[in-house]
Amino acid sequence: MALHSKIILGLVLGLILGIVSVFIGIGEFISNWVMPFGTIFVKMLKLVAVPLILVSLISGISNLRDTAKLSRIGGKTFGIYIMTTISAIVLALILANTLQPGEYFPEEKTIELKEKYASDASMKISSAKGVENSGPLQMMIDVVPDNFFYSASNNKNMLQIIFFAVLFGIALVLSSPDKTGPIKKAFDGLNEIIIKIVEIIMEYAPIGVFALLAGLIVDLAGDDPNNIITTLTPLLYYALTVIIGLAFMVFIFYPFIIYSITGITFRKFLKAIFPAQMLAFSTSSSAATLPLTMKRVEKNLNVSDEVTSFVCPLGATINMDGTSIHQAISAVFIAQAFGQDLTLVDQLAIVLTATLSSIGAAAVPGAGLIMLVIVLGAIGIDPQGLALIIAIDRPLDMLRTVVNVTGDATVASIVASSEGEIVKFKEDE
Ligand code: ASP
């Protein structure tokens, strides 16, 4: 059985087990005895993230003959990332303003949810405070590490690792091959080893995904299965608006761009990237999915190592189209539920802040929700409004992470194609 079929099977069986255990009341058993296998899987993926970025980026850059190509790839990557994110937000605003999910939200529910999730919302608000209080160039300052070992010891510092790897790679290209040849070879060798490690971890993916899904359902349901239904029903229209936006990106926007630029059909593109999408769905983390995203882009879309190793890690950290769609729709939804009208200037402020806060959001579960505080602040909405959507955030997080990862793979293909590479679909070997 192919890997992606096994992953789907794990996912479906996990969902079934989760639902059954909620109804027969063995949730605690699942949390104690099944979920840990999912946690172990995510930890293994995270374990490989820093070495993977470091080694593949250094080895990718060191294969370039000159640094001009690198700055060209860098410029294009940033430009396209920003463009796709802004397009996603504009789409989200059109959807939120036409479907108006907040207008139909019952007022008594607004009060009830605000009370119920007040403390959760306050926690998220205080997490966002640090970002809100920083200066306009803080993001740039944060990208530059002052201690390599400190950066490498925390997966949150992915951009710092990218910075160091690019610096190291450039220095390697610029130095004399007589002296640094063995180092280059060593990085190429290490790259092979890390890729093998990723393959080994992926063998375990079906079990990991199975355990994650079962654990997640149990977690969402809490002690009372009816809980899910009563809390989530009024939020369905809002969730649907978000889902329409996300689906548009995955099924129309990206495939259209990919087809017009590389000629790869919708079906083939999805086939190439599907396992990474499933992993994004199960882990809700672009960072945890990164090893598989890179593998699929390189092996199944035929994108070169140098482009993949630069565009994908950068995308996992800064390119979050799904997150930005979610933020824009949520901001409008909360404003509507509070009965606050948004002017055109407010909508423009959403475009700007949702772009920045999706760039700033960490590639981990729930990060987008924290950064939503910044978008709400910019349009003068009480950040406690987060309380309205907390209950349904995890399922939406799973879906927006799928979009985030698909966006990274799309941009990697476009950049590769613009560099004259032949991007084409390749079956699994
Ligand atoms: N979970 C998302 C990701 O890792 C970020 C978010 O929107 O919360 O891509």
Short mmCIF file of C-alpha atoms and ligand atoms in Angstrom, two decimals:
data_model
loop_
_atom_site.label_atom_id
_atom_site.label_comp_id
_atom_site.label_asym_id
_atom_site.label_seq_id
_atom_site.Cartn_x
_atom_site.Cartn_y
_atom_site.Cartn_z
CA MET A 1 0.00 0.00 0.00
CA ALA A 2 1.32 3.47 -0.87
CA LEU A 3 2.23 5.82 1.97
CA HIS A 4 -0.62 8.25 1.32
CA SER A 5 -3.21 5.44 1.35
CA LYS A 6 -1.82 4.26 4.67
CA ILE A 7 -1.98 7.81 6.06
CA ILE A 8 -5.62 8.21 4.97
CA LEU A 9 -6.46 4.86 6.54
CA GLY A 10 -4.80 5.94 9.80
CA LEU A 11 -6.71 9.21 9.69
CA VAL A 12 -10.10 7.61 9.10
CA LEU A 13 -9.57 4.86 11.69
CA GLY A 14 -8.36 7.48 14.19
CA LEU A 15 -11.50 9.56 13.62
CA ILE A 16 -13.73 6.52 14.05
CA LEU A 17 -11.93 5.38 17.20
CA GLY A 18 -12.16 8.92 18.63
CA ILE A 19 -15.90 9.22 18.01
CA VAL A 20 -16.64 5.71 19.29
CA SER A 21 -14.61 6.23 22.46
CA VAL A 22 -16.38 9.50 23.22
CA PHE A 23 -19.72 7.72 23.05
CA ILE A 24 -18.75 4.65 25.03
CA GLY A 25 -16.88 6.79 27.57
CA ILE A 26 -13.30 5.53 27.22
CA GLY A 27 -11.86 8.98 26.49
CA GLU A 28 -9.36 8.75 29.32
CA PHE A 29 -8.04 5.45 28.04
CA ILE A 30 -7.45 7.02 24.62
CA SER A 31 -5.68 10.03 26.17
CA ASN A 32 -3.43 7.80 28.24
CA TRP A 33 -2.74 4.91 25.91
CA VAL A 34 -3.28 6.04 22.32
CA MET A 35 -2.54 9.77 22.13
CA PRO A 36 1.09 9.34 23.36
CA PHE A 37 1.94 7.57 20.07
CA GLY A 38 0.77 10.68 18.24
CA THR A 39 2.78 12.93 20.52
CA ILE A 40 5.87 10.81 19.90
CA PHE A 41 5.34 11.14 16.15
CA VAL A 42 5.09 14.94 16.30
CA LYS A 43 8.18 15.08 18.52
CA MET A 44 10.16 13.05 15.97
CA LEU A 45 9.10 15.43 13.20
CA LYS A 46 10.12 18.41 15.27
CA LEU A 47 13.40 16.72 16.16
CA VAL A 48 14.40 16.61 12.55
CA ALA A 49 13.29 20.19 11.69
CA VAL A 50 16.41 22.16 12.74
CA PRO A 51 19.00 19.72 11.32
CA LEU A 52 16.95 19.42 8.14
CA ILE A 53 16.77 23.16 7.48
CA LEU A 54 20.39 23.72 8.38
CA VAL A 55 21.89 20.90 6.37
CA SER A 56 19.63 21.03 3.33
CA LEU A 57 19.89 24.79 3.01
CA ILE A 58 23.69 24.81 3.32
CA SER A 59 24.04 21.95 0.89
CA GLY A 60 21.51 23.55 -1.50
CA ILE A 61 23.23 26.94 -1.51
CA SER A 62 26.70 25.46 -1.80
CA ASN A 63 25.63 23.90 -5.11
CA LEU A 64 25.00 27.35 -6.58
CA ARG A 65 27.83 28.68 -8.68
CA ASP A 66 27.27 32.29 -7.73
CA THR A 67 25.38 34.20 -5.08
CA ALA A 68 23.47 36.32 -7.63
CA LYS A 69 21.12 33.38 -8.20
CA LEU A 70 20.44 33.14 -4.50
CA SER A 71 19.43 36.80 -4.19
CA ARG A 72 17.25 36.42 -7.27
CA ILE A 73 15.50 33.36 -5.79
CA GLY A 74 15.16 35.19 -2.47
CA GLY A 75 13.57 38.25 -4.04
CA LYS A 76 11.10 36.20 -6.07
CA THR A 77 10.18 34.03 -3.12
CA PHE A 78 9.39 36.99 -0.88
CA GLY A 79 7.47 38.77 -3.62
CA ILE A 80 5.30 35.78 -4.49
CA TYR A 81 4.67 34.92 -0.85
CA ILE A 82 3.39 38.43 -0.16
CA MET A 83 1.26 38.42 -3.29
CA THR A 84 -0.43 35.11 -2.52
CA THR A 85 -1.09 36.19 1.07
CA ILE A 86 -2.68 39.50 0.01
CA SER A 87 -4.83 37.71 -2.60
CA ALA A 88 -5.97 35.29 0.10
CA ILE A 89 -6.97 38.13 2.44
CA VAL A 90 -8.85 40.00 -0.27
CA LEU A 91 -10.76 36.81 -1.06
CA ALA A 92 -11.51 36.38 2.66
CA LEU A 93 -12.83 39.92 2.95
CA ILE A 94 -15.08 39.50 -0.09
CA LEU A 95 -16.48 36.31 1.43
CA ALA A 96 -16.97 37.75 4.90
CA ASN A 97 -18.68 40.88 3.59
CA THR A 98 -21.03 39.03 1.27
CA LEU A 99 -21.89 36.04 3.46
CA GLN A 100 -21.92 38.12 6.67
CA PRO A 101 -21.50 35.22 9.11
CA GLY A 102 -21.63 37.46 12.19
CA GLU A 103 -25.00 39.05 11.32
CA TYR A 104 -26.76 35.75 12.00
CA PHE A 105 -24.98 35.07 15.25
CA PRO A 106 -27.47 35.12 18.16
CA GLU A 107 -26.75 37.85 20.71
CA GLU A 108 -27.29 35.62 23.74
CA LYS A 109 -24.61 33.28 22.36
CA THR A 110 -22.18 36.21 22.14
CA ILE A 111 -22.65 36.85 25.86
CA GLU A 112 -22.55 33.16 26.78
CA LEU A 113 -19.37 32.40 24.83
CA LYS A 114 -17.66 35.56 26.06
CA GLU A 115 -18.22 34.45 29.63
CA LYS A 116 -17.35 30.82 29.04
CA TYR A 117 -14.05 31.43 27.25
CA ALA A 118 -13.04 34.70 28.94
CA SER A 119 -9.97 33.29 30.66
CA ASP A 120 -8.75 31.38 27.56
CA ALA A 121 -9.12 34.58 25.55
CA SER A 122 -7.19 36.58 28.16
CA MET A 123 -4.33 34.07 27.98
CA LYS A 124 -4.09 34.47 24.20
CA ILE A 125 -4.32 38.25 24.51
CA SER A 126 -1.41 38.36 26.93
CA SER A 127 0.66 36.09 24.62
CA ALA A 128 0.12 38.62 21.84
CA LYS A 129 1.07 41.59 24.03
CA GLY A 130 4.83 41.14 23.53
CA VAL A 131 4.43 41.37 19.77
CA GLU A 132 2.05 44.30 19.94
CA ASN A 133 4.38 46.38 22.08
CA SER A 134 7.42 45.93 19.87
CA GLY A 135 8.71 48.45 17.32
CA PRO A 136 8.06 48.23 13.58
CA LEU A 137 11.43 46.67 12.76
CA GLN A 138 11.40 44.15 15.61
CA MET A 139 10.64 41.34 13.15
CA MET A 140 13.86 42.08 11.28
CA ILE A 141 15.88 42.25 14.48
CA ASP A 142 14.48 38.90 15.58
CA VAL A 143 15.62 37.16 12.42
CA VAL A 144 19.29 37.79 13.27
CA PRO A 145 20.59 35.37 15.91
CA ASP A 146 23.21 36.38 18.44
CA ASN A 147 24.03 32.87 19.50
CA PHE A 148 23.87 29.96 17.09
CA PHE A 149 23.48 27.29 19.75
CA TYR A 150 20.66 29.17 21.42
CA SER A 151 18.79 29.47 18.10
CA ALA A 152 19.35 25.82 17.27
CA SER A 153 17.99 24.78 20.65
CA ASN A 154 14.50 26.11 19.99
CA ASN A 155 12.28 25.20 17.05
CA LYS A 156 10.62 28.60 17.36
CA ASN A 157 13.79 30.21 16.02
CA MET A 158 13.49 28.72 12.58
CA LEU A 159 14.09 32.04 10.81
CA GLN A 160 17.33 32.48 12.74
CA ILE A 161 18.50 29.06 11.61
CA ILE A 162 17.63 29.97 8.03
CA PHE A 163 19.62 33.20 8.42
CA PHE A 164 22.68 31.34 9.68
CA ALA A 165 22.42 28.62 7.03
CA VAL A 166 22.21 31.20 4.23
CA LEU A 167 25.24 33.05 5.64
CA PHE A 168 27.20 29.82 5.98
CA GLY A 169 26.18 28.65 2.50
CA ILE A 170 27.19 31.94 0.89
CA ALA A 171 30.55 31.89 2.66
CA LEU A 172 31.06 28.33 1.43
CA VAL A 173 30.36 29.37 -2.17
CA LEU A 174 32.73 32.32 -1.86
CA SER A 175 35.66 30.42 -0.32
CA SER A 176 38.30 28.49 -2.18
CA PRO A 177 37.14 24.97 -3.14
CA ASP A 178 40.60 23.54 -2.35
CA LYS A 179 40.14 24.29 1.31
CA THR A 180 36.38 23.90 1.78
CA GLY A 181 35.69 21.06 -0.67
CA PRO A 182 35.53 18.42 2.09
CA ILE A 183 33.09 20.56 4.09
CA LYS A 184 30.78 20.83 1.11
CA LYS A 185 30.97 17.07 0.59
CA ALA A 186 30.26 16.53 4.28
CA PHE A 187 27.10 18.64 4.08
CA ASP A 188 25.96 16.78 0.97
CA GLY A 189 26.48 13.52 2.86
CA LEU A 190 24.68 14.79 5.95
CA ASN A 191 21.81 15.87 3.72
CA GLU A 192 21.43 12.29 2.46
CA ILE A 193 21.36 11.03 6.03
CA ILE A 194 18.70 13.51 7.16
CA ILE A 195 16.54 12.61 4.15
CA LYS A 196 16.81 8.94 5.18
CA ILE A 197 15.80 9.86 8.73
CA VAL A 198 12.71 11.61 7.36
CA GLU A 199 11.87 8.49 5.35
CA ILE A 200 12.20 6.34 8.46
CA ILE A 201 9.94 8.67 10.47
CA MET A 202 7.39 8.64 7.66
CA GLU A 203 7.07 4.86 7.91
CA TYR A 204 5.57 5.56 11.30
CA ALA A 205 3.23 8.30 9.98
CA PRO A 206 0.04 6.19 9.62
CA ILE A 207 0.20 5.15 13.29
CA GLY A 208 1.09 8.67 14.38
CA VAL A 209 -1.80 10.18 12.44
CA PHE A 210 -4.19 7.54 13.76
CA ALA A 211 -3.25 8.30 17.37
CA LEU A 212 -3.34 12.08 16.86
CA LEU A 213 -6.83 12.06 15.39
CA ALA A 214 -8.28 9.73 18.04
CA GLY A 215 -6.74 11.86 20.80
CA LEU A 216 -7.94 15.08 19.24
CA ILE A 217 -11.58 14.02 19.02
CA VAL A 218 -11.54 12.92 22.65
CA ASP A 219 -9.96 16.20 23.64
CA LEU A 220 -12.52 18.28 21.73
CA ALA A 221 -15.48 16.43 23.18
CA GLY A 222 -14.37 16.81 26.80
CA ASP A 223 -16.53 14.89 29.25
CA ASP A 224 -19.78 15.42 27.47
CA PRO A 225 -20.19 14.54 23.77
CA ASN A 226 -23.28 16.79 23.51
CA ASN A 227 -20.94 19.61 24.41
CA ILE A 228 -19.48 19.66 20.92
CA ILE A 229 -22.88 19.89 19.28
CA THR A 230 -24.34 22.64 21.48
CA THR A 231 -21.20 24.79 21.38
CA LEU A 232 -20.40 24.36 17.73
CA THR A 233 -23.81 24.59 16.05
CA PRO A 234 -24.15 28.40 16.23
CA LEU A 235 -20.61 28.72 14.88
CA LEU A 236 -21.27 26.58 11.84
CA TYR A 237 -22.06 29.44 9.48
CA TYR A 238 -18.86 31.23 10.47
CA ALA A 239 -16.87 27.99 10.08
CA LEU A 240 -18.44 27.41 6.70
CA THR A 241 -17.36 30.86 5.50
CA VAL A 242 -13.77 30.10 6.55
CA ILE A 243 -13.93 26.66 4.93
CA ILE A 244 -15.18 28.12 1.62
CA GLY A 245 -12.22 30.52 1.58
CA LEU A 246 -9.73 27.76 2.40
CA ALA A 247 -11.25 25.36 -0.14
CA PHE A 248 -11.06 28.04 -2.83
CA MET A 249 -7.32 28.33 -2.27
CA VAL A 250 -6.64 24.57 -2.33
CA PHE A 251 -8.98 23.57 -5.14
CA ILE A 252 -8.96 26.62 -7.41
CA PHE A 253 -6.34 29.28 -6.66
CA TYR A 254 -3.17 27.15 -6.29
CA PRO A 255 -4.02 24.53 -8.94
CA PHE A 256 -4.84 27.34 -11.39
CA ILE A 257 -1.50 29.07 -10.78
CA ILE A 258 0.38 25.78 -10.91
CA TYR A 259 -1.33 24.76 -14.13
CA SER A 260 -0.78 28.07 -15.87
CA ILE A 261 2.87 28.23 -14.93
CA THR A 262 4.08 24.63 -14.95
CA GLY A 263 1.37 22.76 -16.86
CA ILE A 264 0.88 20.28 -14.00
CA THR A 265 -2.78 19.30 -13.78
CA PHE A 266 -4.91 19.73 -10.68
CA ARG A 267 -5.09 15.98 -10.06
CA LYS A 268 -1.35 15.47 -10.34
CA PHE A 269 -0.53 18.45 -8.16
CA LEU A 270 -2.86 17.21 -5.44
CA LYS A 271 -1.48 13.70 -5.74
CA ALA A 272 2.04 15.02 -5.28
CA ILE A 273 1.24 17.08 -2.23
CA PHE A 274 -1.57 15.06 -0.64
CA PRO A 275 0.47 13.19 2.02
CA ALA A 276 1.86 16.53 3.26
CA GLN A 277 -1.67 17.94 3.38
CA MET A 278 -2.84 14.98 5.46
CA LEU A 279 0.05 15.47 7.84
CA ALA A 280 -0.71 19.18 8.11
CA PHE A 281 -4.32 18.30 8.88
CA SER A 282 -3.34 15.84 11.62
CA THR A 283 -0.61 17.90 13.29
CA SER A 284 -1.94 21.48 12.74
CA SER A 285 1.66 22.53 12.34
CA SER A 286 3.46 23.66 9.20
CA ALA A 287 6.75 23.23 11.05
CA ALA A 288 6.07 19.59 11.92
CA THR A 289 4.94 18.97 8.33
CA LEU A 290 8.01 20.65 6.80
CA PRO A 291 10.14 17.49 6.37
CA LEU A 292 7.39 15.83 4.34
CA THR A 293 6.52 19.00 2.39
CA MET A 294 10.16 19.26 1.29
CA LYS A 295 10.34 15.59 0.37
CA ARG A 296 7.18 15.72 -1.76
CA VAL A 297 8.15 18.98 -3.49
CA GLU A 298 11.56 17.62 -4.38
CA LYS A 299 10.67 14.03 -5.21
CA ASN A 300 7.15 14.34 -6.64
CA LEU A 301 7.24 17.80 -8.24
CA ASN A 302 10.84 17.52 -9.38
CA VAL A 303 11.87 20.85 -7.82
CA SER A 304 15.64 21.16 -7.29
CA ASP A 305 17.21 20.78 -3.90
CA GLU A 306 18.45 24.38 -3.89
CA VAL A 307 15.00 25.87 -4.47
CA THR A 308 13.17 23.44 -2.15
CA SER A 309 15.60 23.92 0.70
CA PHE A 310 15.23 27.69 0.56
CA VAL A 311 11.58 28.24 -0.35
CA CYS A 312 9.92 25.57 1.83
CA PRO A 313 11.45 26.32 5.25
CA LEU A 314 10.97 30.03 4.68
CA GLY A 315 7.38 29.42 3.61
CA ALA A 316 6.63 27.22 6.62
CA THR A 317 7.57 30.18 8.82
CA ILE A 318 6.33 33.23 6.95
CA ASN A 319 3.84 32.14 4.29
CA MET A 320 0.49 31.34 5.85
CA ASP A 321 -2.32 32.04 3.43
CA GLY A 322 -4.72 29.81 5.36
CA THR A 323 -3.95 31.63 8.59
CA SER A 324 -4.47 35.03 6.95
CA ILE A 325 -7.84 33.97 5.51
CA HIS A 326 -8.89 32.77 8.93
CA GLN A 327 -7.78 36.00 10.57
CA ALA A 328 -9.57 38.25 8.07
CA ILE A 329 -12.86 36.34 8.22
CA SER A 330 -12.70 36.02 12.00
CA ALA A 331 -12.06 39.73 12.46
CA VAL A 332 -15.08 40.64 10.33
CA PHE A 333 -17.19 37.95 12.02
CA ILE A 334 -16.39 39.24 15.51
CA ALA A 335 -17.05 42.83 14.43
CA GLN A 336 -20.43 41.82 12.99
CA ALA A 337 -21.34 39.79 16.07
CA PHE A 338 -20.55 42.83 18.23
CA GLY A 339 -22.64 45.00 15.92
CA GLN A 340 -19.68 47.13 14.89
CA ASP A 341 -19.58 48.42 11.31
CA LEU A 342 -16.26 48.25 9.50
CA THR A 343 -15.28 51.09 7.20
CA LEU A 344 -13.17 50.73 4.07
CA VAL A 345 -10.18 51.96 6.07
CA ASP A 346 -10.81 49.20 8.61
CA GLN A 347 -10.87 46.63 5.83
CA LEU A 348 -7.56 47.97 4.50
CA ALA A 349 -6.16 47.77 8.02
CA ILE A 350 -7.21 44.10 8.06
CA VAL A 351 -5.30 43.48 4.81
CA LEU A 352 -2.16 45.04 6.28
CA THR A 353 -2.29 43.53 9.76
CA ALA A 354 -3.43 40.08 8.67
CA THR A 355 -0.51 39.98 6.21
CA LEU A 356 1.96 40.94 8.94
CA SER A 357 0.48 38.77 11.64
CA SER A 358 0.31 35.69 9.42
CA ILE A 359 4.00 36.26 8.66
CA GLY A 360 4.68 36.61 12.38
CA ALA A 361 2.58 33.60 13.45
CA ALA A 362 4.64 30.60 14.51
CA ALA A 363 4.13 27.41 12.52
CA VAL A 364 2.55 25.61 15.47
CA PRO A 365 -1.04 24.75 16.48
CA GLY A 366 -3.16 27.73 17.49
CA ALA A 367 -0.58 30.41 16.66
CA GLY A 368 -2.89 32.13 14.20
CA LEU A 369 -5.51 32.68 16.87
CA ILE A 370 -3.05 34.46 19.13
CA MET A 371 -1.97 36.78 16.33
CA LEU A 372 -5.61 37.60 15.60
CA VAL A 373 -5.44 39.86 18.67
CA ILE A 374 -3.26 42.21 16.62
CA VAL A 375 -5.75 42.37 13.75
CA LEU A 376 -8.62 43.03 16.18
CA GLY A 377 -6.59 45.74 17.90
CA ALA A 378 -5.94 47.51 14.59
CA ILE A 379 -9.65 47.88 13.87
CA GLY A 380 -10.63 48.80 17.40
CA ILE A 381 -12.45 45.60 18.37
CA ASP A 382 -12.35 44.21 21.89
CA PRO A 383 -9.82 41.36 21.74
CA GLN A 384 -12.03 39.41 24.17
CA GLY A 385 -14.04 38.72 21.02
CA LEU A 386 -11.64 35.81 20.56
CA ALA A 387 -13.81 34.00 23.07
CA LEU A 388 -16.48 33.62 20.39
CA ILE A 389 -14.35 31.45 18.15
CA ILE A 390 -12.00 29.59 20.50
CA ALA A 391 -14.23 26.53 20.72
CA ILE A 392 -14.04 25.85 17.02
CA ASP A 393 -10.45 26.89 16.48
CA ARG A 394 -8.75 23.50 16.41
CA PRO A 395 -10.70 22.03 13.48
CA LEU A 396 -10.24 25.27 11.55
CA ASP A 397 -6.55 25.27 12.48
CA MET A 398 -6.21 21.80 10.95
CA LEU A 399 -7.74 23.05 7.72
CA ARG A 400 -5.82 26.33 7.49
CA THR A 401 -2.55 24.48 8.06
CA VAL A 402 -3.38 22.38 4.97
CA VAL A 403 -3.67 25.63 3.00
CA ASN A 404 -0.44 27.02 4.47
CA VAL A 405 1.50 23.94 3.42
CA THR A 406 -0.10 23.78 -0.05
CA GLY A 407 0.81 27.44 -0.58
CA ASP A 408 4.47 26.73 0.22
CA ALA A 409 4.59 23.86 -2.28
CA THR A 410 2.92 26.03 -4.92
CA VAL A 411 5.39 28.87 -4.53
CA ALA A 412 8.35 26.46 -4.54
CA SER A 413 7.11 25.13 -7.90
CA ILE A 414 6.60 28.61 -9.34
CA VAL A 415 10.05 29.79 -8.26
CA ALA A 416 11.66 26.62 -9.65
CA SER A 417 9.84 27.03 -12.93
CA SER A 418 10.88 30.68 -13.21
CA GLU A 419 14.48 29.54 -12.77
CA GLY A 420 14.15 27.35 -15.85
CA GLU A 421 13.65 24.08 -13.99
CA ILE A 422 11.28 21.51 -15.41
CA VAL A 423 8.66 21.11 -12.73
CA LYS A 424 6.72 17.95 -13.41
CA PHE A 425 4.79 15.30 -11.57
CA LYS A 426 6.67 12.16 -10.63
CA GLU A 427 5.05 9.04 -9.17
CA ASP A 428 6.45 7.56 -5.97
CA GLU A 429 9.33 5.25 -6.70
N1 ASP B 1 -1.22 25.99 12.76
C1 ASP B 1 -0.83 26.90 11.72
C2 ASP B 1 0.44 26.40 11.05
O1 ASP B 1 1.28 25.81 11.66
C3 ASP B 1 -0.66 28.29 12.21
C4 ASP B 1 -1.99 28.83 12.65
O2 ASP B 1 -2.70 29.38 11.82
O3 ASP B 1 -2.35 28.67 13.82
O4 ASP B 1 0.63 26.62 9.87
#
